[in-house]
PDB file of C-alpha atoms in Angstrom:
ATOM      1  CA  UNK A 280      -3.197  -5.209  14.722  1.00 84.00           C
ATOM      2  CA  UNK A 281      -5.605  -3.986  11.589  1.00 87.00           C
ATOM      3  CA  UNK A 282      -7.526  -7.603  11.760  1.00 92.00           C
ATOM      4  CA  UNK A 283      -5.922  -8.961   7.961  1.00 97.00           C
ATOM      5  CA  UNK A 284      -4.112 -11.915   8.285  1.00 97.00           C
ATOM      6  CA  UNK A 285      -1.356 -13.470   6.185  1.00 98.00           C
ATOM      7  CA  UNK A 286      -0.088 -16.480   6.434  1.00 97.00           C
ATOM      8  CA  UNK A 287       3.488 -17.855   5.977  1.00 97.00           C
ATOM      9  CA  UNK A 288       5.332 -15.132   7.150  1.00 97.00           C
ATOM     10  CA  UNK A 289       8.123 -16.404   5.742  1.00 97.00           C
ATOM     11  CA  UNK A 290       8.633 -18.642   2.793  1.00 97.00           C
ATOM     12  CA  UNK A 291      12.228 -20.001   1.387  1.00 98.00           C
ATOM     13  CA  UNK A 292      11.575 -21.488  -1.724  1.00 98.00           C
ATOM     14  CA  UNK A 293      13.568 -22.655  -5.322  1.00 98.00           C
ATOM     15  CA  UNK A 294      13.276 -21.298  -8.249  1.00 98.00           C
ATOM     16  CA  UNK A 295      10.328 -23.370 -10.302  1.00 98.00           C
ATOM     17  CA  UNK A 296       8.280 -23.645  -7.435  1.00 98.00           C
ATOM     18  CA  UNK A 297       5.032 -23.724  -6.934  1.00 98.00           C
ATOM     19  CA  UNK A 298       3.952 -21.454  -3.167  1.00 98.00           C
ATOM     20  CA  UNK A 299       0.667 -20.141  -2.124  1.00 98.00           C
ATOM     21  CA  UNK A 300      -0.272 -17.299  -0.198  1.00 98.00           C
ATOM     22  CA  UNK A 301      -3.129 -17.301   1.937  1.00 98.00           C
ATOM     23  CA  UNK A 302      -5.619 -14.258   3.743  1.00 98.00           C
ATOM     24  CA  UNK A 303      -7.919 -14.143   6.242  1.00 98.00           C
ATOM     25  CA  UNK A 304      -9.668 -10.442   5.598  1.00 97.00           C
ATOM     26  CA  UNK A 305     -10.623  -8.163   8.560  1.00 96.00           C
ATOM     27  CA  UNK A 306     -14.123 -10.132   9.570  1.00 94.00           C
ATOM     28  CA  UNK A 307     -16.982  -9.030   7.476  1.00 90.00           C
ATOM     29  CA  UNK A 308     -15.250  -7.198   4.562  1.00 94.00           C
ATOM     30  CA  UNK A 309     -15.683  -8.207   1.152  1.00 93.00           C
ATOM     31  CA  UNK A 310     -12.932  -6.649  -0.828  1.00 93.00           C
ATOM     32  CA  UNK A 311      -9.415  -8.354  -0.444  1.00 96.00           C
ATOM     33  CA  UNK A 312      -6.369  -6.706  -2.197  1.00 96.00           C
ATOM     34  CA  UNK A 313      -3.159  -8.379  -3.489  1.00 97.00           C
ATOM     35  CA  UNK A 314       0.188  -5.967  -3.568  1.00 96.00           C
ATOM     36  CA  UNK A 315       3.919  -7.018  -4.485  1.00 96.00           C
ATOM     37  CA  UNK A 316       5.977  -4.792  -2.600  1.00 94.00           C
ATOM     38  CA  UNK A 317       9.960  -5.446  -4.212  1.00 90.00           C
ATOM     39  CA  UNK A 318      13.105  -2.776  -3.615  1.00 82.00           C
ATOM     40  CA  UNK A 319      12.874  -1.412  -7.460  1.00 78.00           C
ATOM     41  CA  UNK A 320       9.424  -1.804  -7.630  1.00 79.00           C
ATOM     42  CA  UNK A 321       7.883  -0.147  -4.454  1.00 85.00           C
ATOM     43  CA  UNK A 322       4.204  -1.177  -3.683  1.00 91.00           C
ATOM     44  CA  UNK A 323       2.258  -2.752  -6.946  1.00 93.00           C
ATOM     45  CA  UNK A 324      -1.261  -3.153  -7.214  1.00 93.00           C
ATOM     46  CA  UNK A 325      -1.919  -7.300  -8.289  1.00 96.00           C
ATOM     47  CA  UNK A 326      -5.257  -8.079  -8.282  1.00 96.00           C
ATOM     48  CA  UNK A 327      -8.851  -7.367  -6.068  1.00 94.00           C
ATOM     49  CA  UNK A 328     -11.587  -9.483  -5.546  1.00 95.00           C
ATOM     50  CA  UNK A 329     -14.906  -8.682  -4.458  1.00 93.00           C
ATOM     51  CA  UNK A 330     -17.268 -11.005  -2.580  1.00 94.00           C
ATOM     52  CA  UNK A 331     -15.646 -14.146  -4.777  1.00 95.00           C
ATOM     53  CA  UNK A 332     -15.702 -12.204  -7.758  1.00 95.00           C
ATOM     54  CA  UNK A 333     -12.531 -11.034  -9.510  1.00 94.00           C
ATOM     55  CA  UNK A 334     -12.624  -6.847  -9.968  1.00 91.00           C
ATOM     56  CA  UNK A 335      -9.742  -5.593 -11.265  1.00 90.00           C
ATOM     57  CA  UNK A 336      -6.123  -6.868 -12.258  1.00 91.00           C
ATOM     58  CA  UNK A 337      -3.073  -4.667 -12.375  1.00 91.00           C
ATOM     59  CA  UNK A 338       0.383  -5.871 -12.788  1.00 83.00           C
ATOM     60  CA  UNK A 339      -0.116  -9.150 -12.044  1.00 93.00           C
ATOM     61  CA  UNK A 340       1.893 -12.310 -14.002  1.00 95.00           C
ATOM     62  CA  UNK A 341       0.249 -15.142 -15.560  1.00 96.00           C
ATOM     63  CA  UNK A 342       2.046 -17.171 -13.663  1.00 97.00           C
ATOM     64  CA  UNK A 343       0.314 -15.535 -10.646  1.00 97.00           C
ATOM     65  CA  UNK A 344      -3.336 -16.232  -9.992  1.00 97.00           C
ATOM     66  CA  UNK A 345      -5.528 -15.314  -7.028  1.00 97.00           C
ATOM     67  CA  UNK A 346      -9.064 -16.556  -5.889  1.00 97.00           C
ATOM     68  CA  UNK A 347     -11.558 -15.728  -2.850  1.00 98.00           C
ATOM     69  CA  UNK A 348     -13.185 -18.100  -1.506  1.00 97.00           C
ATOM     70  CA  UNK A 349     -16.626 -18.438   0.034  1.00 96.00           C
ATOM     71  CA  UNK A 350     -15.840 -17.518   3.526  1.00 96.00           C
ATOM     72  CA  UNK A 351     -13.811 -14.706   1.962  1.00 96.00           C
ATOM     73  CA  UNK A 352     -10.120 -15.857   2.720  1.00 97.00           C
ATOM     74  CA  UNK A 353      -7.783 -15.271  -0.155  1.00 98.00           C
ATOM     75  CA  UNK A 354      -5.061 -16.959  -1.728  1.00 98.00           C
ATOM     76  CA  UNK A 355      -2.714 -15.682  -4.634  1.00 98.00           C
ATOM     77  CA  UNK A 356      -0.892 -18.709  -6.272  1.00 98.00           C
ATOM     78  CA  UNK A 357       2.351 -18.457  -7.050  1.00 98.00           C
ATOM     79  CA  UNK A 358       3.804 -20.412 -10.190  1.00 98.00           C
ATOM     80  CA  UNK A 359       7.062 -21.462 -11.613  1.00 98.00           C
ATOM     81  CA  UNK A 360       8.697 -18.682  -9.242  1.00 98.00           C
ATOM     82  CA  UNK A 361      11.653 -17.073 -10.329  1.00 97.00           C
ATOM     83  CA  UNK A 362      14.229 -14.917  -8.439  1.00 97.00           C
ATOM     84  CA  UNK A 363      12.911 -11.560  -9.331  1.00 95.00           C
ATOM     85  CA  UNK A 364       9.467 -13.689  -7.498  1.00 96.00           C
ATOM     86  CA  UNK A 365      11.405 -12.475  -4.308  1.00 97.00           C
ATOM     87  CA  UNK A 366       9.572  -9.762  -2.766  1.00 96.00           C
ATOM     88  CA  UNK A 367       6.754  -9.090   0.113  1.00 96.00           C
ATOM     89  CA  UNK A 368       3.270  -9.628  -0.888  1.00 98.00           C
ATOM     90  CA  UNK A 369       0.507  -7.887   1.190  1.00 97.00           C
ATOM     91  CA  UNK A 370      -3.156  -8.472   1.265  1.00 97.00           C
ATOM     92  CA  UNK A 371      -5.416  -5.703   2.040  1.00 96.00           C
ATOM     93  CA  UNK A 372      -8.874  -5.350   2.731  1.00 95.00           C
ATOM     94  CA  UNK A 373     -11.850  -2.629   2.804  1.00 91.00           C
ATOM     95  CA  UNK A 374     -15.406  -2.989   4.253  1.00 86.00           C
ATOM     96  CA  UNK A 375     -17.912  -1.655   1.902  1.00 81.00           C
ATOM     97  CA  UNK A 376     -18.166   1.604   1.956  1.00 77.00           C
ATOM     98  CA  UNK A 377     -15.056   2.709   3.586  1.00 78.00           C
ATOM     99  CA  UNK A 378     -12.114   4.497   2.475  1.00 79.00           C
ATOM    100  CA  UNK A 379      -9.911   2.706   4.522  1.00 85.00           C
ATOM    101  CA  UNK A 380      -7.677  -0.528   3.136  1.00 89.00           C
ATOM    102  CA  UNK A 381      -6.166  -2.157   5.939  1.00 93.00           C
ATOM    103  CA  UNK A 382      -3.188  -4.305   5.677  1.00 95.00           C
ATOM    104  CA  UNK A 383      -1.844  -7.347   6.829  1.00 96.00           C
ATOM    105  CA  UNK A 384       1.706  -7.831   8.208  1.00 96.00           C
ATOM    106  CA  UNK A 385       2.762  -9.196   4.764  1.00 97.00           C
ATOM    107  CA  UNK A 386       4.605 -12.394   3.651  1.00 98.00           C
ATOM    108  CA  UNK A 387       8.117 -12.215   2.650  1.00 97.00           C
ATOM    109  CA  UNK A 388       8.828 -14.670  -0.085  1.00 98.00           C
ATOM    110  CA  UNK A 389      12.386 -15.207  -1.274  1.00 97.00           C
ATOM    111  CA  UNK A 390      12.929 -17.620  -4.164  1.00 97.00           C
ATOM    112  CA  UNK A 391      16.376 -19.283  -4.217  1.00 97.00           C
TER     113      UNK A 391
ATOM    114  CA  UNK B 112       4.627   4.801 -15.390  1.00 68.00           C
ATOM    115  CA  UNK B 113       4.409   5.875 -11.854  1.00 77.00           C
ATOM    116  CA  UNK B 114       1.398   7.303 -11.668  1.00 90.00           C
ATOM    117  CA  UNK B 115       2.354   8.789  -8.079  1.00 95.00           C
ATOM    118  CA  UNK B 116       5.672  10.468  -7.961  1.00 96.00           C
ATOM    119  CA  UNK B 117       7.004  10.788  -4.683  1.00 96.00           C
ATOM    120  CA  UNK B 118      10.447  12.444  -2.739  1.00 96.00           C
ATOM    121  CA  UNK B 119      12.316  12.502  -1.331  1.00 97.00           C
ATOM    122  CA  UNK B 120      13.501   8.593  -1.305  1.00 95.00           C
ATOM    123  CA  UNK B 121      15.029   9.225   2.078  1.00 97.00           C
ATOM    124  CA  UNK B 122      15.082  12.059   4.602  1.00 98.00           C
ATOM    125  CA  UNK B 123      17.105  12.526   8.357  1.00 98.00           C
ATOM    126  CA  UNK B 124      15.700  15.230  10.613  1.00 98.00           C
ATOM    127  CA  UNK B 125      16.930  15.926  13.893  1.00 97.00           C
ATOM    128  CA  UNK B 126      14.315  15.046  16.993  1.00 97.00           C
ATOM    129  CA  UNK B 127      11.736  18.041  17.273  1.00 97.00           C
ATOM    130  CA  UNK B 128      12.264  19.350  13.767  1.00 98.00           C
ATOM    131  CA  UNK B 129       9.495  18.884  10.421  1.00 98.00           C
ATOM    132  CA  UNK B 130       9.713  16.454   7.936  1.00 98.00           C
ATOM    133  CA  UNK B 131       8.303  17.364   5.042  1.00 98.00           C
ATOM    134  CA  UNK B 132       7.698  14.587   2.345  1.00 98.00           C
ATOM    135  CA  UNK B 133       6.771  15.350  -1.229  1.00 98.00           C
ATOM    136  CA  UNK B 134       4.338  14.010  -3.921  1.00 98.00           C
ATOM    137  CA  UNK B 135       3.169  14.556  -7.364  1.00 97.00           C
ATOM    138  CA  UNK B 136       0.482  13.338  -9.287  1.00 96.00           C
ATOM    139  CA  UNK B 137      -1.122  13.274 -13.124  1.00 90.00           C
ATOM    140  CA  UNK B 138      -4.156  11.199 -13.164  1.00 87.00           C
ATOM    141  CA  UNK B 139      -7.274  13.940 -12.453  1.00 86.00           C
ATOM    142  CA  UNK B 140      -9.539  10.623 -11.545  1.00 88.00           C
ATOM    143  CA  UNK B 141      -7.793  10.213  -8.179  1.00 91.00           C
ATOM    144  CA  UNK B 142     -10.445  11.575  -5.668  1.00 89.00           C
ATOM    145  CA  UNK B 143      -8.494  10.392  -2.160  1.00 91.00           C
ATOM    146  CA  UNK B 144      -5.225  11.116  -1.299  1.00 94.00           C
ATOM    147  CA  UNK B 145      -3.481   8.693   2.017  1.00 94.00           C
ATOM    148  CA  UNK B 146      -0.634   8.395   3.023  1.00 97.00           C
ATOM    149  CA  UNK B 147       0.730   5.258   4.779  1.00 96.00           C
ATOM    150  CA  UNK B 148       3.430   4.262   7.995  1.00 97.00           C
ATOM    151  CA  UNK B 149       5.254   1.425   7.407  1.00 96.00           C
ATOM    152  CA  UNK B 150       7.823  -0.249   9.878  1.00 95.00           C
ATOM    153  CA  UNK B 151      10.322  -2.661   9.254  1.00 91.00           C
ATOM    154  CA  UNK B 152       8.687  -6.411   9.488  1.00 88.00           C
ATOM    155  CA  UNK B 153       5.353  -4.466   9.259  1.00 91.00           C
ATOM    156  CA  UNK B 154       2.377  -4.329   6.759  1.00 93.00           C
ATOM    157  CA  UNK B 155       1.695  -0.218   5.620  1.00 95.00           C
ATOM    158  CA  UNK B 156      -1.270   1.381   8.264  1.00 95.00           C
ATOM    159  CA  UNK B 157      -3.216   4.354   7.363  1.00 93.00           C
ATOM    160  CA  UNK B 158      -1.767   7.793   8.961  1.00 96.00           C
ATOM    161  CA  UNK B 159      -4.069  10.527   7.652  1.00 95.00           C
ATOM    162  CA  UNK B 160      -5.628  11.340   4.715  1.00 94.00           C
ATOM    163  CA  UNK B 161      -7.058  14.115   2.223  1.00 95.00           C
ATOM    164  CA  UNK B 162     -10.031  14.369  -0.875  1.00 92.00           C
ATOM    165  CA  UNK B 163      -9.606  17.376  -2.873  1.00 90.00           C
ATOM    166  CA  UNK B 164     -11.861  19.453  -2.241  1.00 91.00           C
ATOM    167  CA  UNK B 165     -10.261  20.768   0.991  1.00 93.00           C
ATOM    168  CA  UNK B 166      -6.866  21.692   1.394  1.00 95.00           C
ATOM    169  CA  UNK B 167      -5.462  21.132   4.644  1.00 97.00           C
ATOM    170  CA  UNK B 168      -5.649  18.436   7.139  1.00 97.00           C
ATOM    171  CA  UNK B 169      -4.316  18.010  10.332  1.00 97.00           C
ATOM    172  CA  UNK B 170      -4.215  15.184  12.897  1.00 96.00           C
ATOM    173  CA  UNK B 171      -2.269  15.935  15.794  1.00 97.00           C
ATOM    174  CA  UNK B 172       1.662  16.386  14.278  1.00 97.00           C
ATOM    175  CA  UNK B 173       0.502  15.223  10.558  1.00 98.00           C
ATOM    176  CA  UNK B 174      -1.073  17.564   8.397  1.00 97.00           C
ATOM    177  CA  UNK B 175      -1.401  16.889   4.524  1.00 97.00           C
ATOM    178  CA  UNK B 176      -1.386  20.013   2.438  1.00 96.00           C
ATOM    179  CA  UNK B 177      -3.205  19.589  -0.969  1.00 96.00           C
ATOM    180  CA  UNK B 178      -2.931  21.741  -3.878  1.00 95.00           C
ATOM    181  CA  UNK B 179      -5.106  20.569  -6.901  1.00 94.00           C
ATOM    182  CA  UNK B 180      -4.536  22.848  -9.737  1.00 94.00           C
ATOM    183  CA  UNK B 181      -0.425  21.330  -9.198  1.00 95.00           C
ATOM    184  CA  UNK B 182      -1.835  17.968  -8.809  1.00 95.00           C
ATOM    185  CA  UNK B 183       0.575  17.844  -5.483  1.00 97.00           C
ATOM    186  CA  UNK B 184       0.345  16.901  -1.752  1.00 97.00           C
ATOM    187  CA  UNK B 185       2.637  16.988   0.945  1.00 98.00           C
ATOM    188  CA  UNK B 186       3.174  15.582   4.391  1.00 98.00           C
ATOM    189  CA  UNK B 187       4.229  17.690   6.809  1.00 98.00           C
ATOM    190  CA  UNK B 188       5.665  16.006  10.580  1.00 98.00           C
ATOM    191  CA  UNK B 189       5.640  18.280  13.004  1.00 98.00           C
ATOM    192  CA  UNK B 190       8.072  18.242  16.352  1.00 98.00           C
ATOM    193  CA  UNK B 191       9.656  14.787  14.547  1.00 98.00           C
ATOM    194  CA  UNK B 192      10.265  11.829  17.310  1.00 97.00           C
ATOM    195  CA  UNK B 193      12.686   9.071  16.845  1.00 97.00           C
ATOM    196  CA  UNK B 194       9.392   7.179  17.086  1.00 97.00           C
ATOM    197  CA  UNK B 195       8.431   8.754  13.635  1.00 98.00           C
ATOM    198  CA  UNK B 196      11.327   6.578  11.695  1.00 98.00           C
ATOM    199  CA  UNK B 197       9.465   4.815   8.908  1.00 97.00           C
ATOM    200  CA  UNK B 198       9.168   4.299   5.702  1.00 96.00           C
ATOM    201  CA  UNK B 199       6.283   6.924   4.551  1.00 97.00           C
ATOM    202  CA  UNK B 200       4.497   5.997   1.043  1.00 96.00           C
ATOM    203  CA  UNK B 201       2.032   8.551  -0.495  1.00 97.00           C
ATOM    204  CA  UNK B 202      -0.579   7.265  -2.340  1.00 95.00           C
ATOM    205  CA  UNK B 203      -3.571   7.927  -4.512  1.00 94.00           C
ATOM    206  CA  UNK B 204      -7.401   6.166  -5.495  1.00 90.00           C
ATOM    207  CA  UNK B 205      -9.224   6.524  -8.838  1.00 86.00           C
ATOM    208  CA  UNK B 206     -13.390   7.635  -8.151  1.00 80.00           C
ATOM    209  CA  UNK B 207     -15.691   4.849  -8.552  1.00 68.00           C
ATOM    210  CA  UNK B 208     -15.651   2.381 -11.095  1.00 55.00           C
ATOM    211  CA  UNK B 209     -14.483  -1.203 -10.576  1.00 48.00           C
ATOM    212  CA  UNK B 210     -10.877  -0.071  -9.461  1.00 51.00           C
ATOM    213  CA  UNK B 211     -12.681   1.206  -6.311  1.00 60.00           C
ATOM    214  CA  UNK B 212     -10.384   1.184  -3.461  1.00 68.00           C
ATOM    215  CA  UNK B 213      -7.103   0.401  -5.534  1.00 84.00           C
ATOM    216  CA  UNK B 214      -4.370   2.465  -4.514  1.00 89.00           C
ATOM    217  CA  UNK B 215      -1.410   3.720  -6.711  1.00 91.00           C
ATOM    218  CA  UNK B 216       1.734   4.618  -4.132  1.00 94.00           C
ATOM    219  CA  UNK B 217       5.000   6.201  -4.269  1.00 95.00           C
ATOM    220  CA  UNK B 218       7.840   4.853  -3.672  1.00 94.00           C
ATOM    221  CA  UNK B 219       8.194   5.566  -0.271  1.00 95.00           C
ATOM    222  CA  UNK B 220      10.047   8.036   1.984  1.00 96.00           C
ATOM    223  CA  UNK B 221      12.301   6.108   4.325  1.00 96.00           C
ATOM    224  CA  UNK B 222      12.572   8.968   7.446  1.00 98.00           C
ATOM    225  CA  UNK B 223      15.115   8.816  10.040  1.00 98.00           C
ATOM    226  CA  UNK B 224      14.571  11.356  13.449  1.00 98.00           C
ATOM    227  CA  UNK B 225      17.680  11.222  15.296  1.00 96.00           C
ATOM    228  CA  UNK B 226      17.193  11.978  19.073  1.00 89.00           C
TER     229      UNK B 226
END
């Protein structure tokens, strides 16, 4: 168990929709990670906040967004989903000065 | 761009032999080098991993092999086990800055050991 929870596991949902994702980081670490992992894709960096800040965006959609939240849980909002949506998203997250990202078990989305 | 290039995309080695999974990089900012095991239904966990200025690392049957004026670093199983069968993703950081801790992976090595 590396302590990052994600939560659905699962989610079936129709194209158009509207899903979010939600983390609970490994207790006291600040930085959360968002990855798309998709067959043609392989793992893609999405976004990375820092203590409730946003710190750096990589191939994430604008019809994706992401926030942290105070007690530093995360949640990447999903929008207007399409099929190529379908894919596992995994949050990470590092204590401050580690090297170490640990990940959660993931949640696989598939849009319909 | 895939700024870690990785092979092979899938390898089968018979129980007790070495697996030996490649991968290539361009960017000279990466300063940390892990690789990752990932099982089916399963988020990726840390295995082992390497900074550039050594060369070798081992950890029990893994040991990464670094060579920086290639820009390339290996994986080497030793003594494979059925138990090894995962998908194995390289993967690379960028020094400081406000990427710190992003990680650019391969595309993954999915290894089969067959008893």
């Amino acid at each position: 168990d590396s302590g990052v929870t994600q939560t659905p596991k699962h989610l079936i949902t129709a194209t158009g929709q509207r899903v979010t994702l939600r983390c609970s980081p490994r207790s006291g670490d600040l930085s959360v990670y968002w990855y798309q992992q998709s067959l043609d894709q392989g793992l893609q960096f999405l976004i990375q906040y820092y203590n409730g800040e946003e710190r750096a965006k990589g191939n994430i959609l604008e019809r994706f967004s992401a926030q942290q939240f105070p007690d530093l849980h995360s949640e990447l909002n999903l929008s207007s989903l399409e099929l190529g949506d379908s894919a596992l998203y995994f949050c990470a997250s590092r204590g401050q000065g580690s090297t170490e990202a640990f990940f959660g078990q993931g949640t696989r989305l598939t849009v319909v | 761009q895939q700024q870690v290039k990785q092979s092979p995309q899938s390898l089968i080695v018979q129980k007790g032999g070495i697996s030996i999974i490649n991968c290539a990089y361009e960017n000279t900012a990466f300063d940390y080098f892990p690789w990752y095991q990932q099982f089916p239904g399963k988020g990726p966990a840390l295995l082992i991993a390497i900074r550039p200025d050594v060369s070798e690392k081992k950890e029990g049957r893994f040991t990464i092999s670094f060579n920086k004026s290639a820009k390339q670093f290996s994986l080497h199983i030793m003594d494979s086990q059925p138990g090894d069968s995962a998908t194995y993703f390289c993967a690379a950081r960028p020094r400081g800055g406000s990427t710190l801790g992003r990680l650019y992976f391969g595309r993954g090595t999915q290894l089969t050991v067959w008893p």
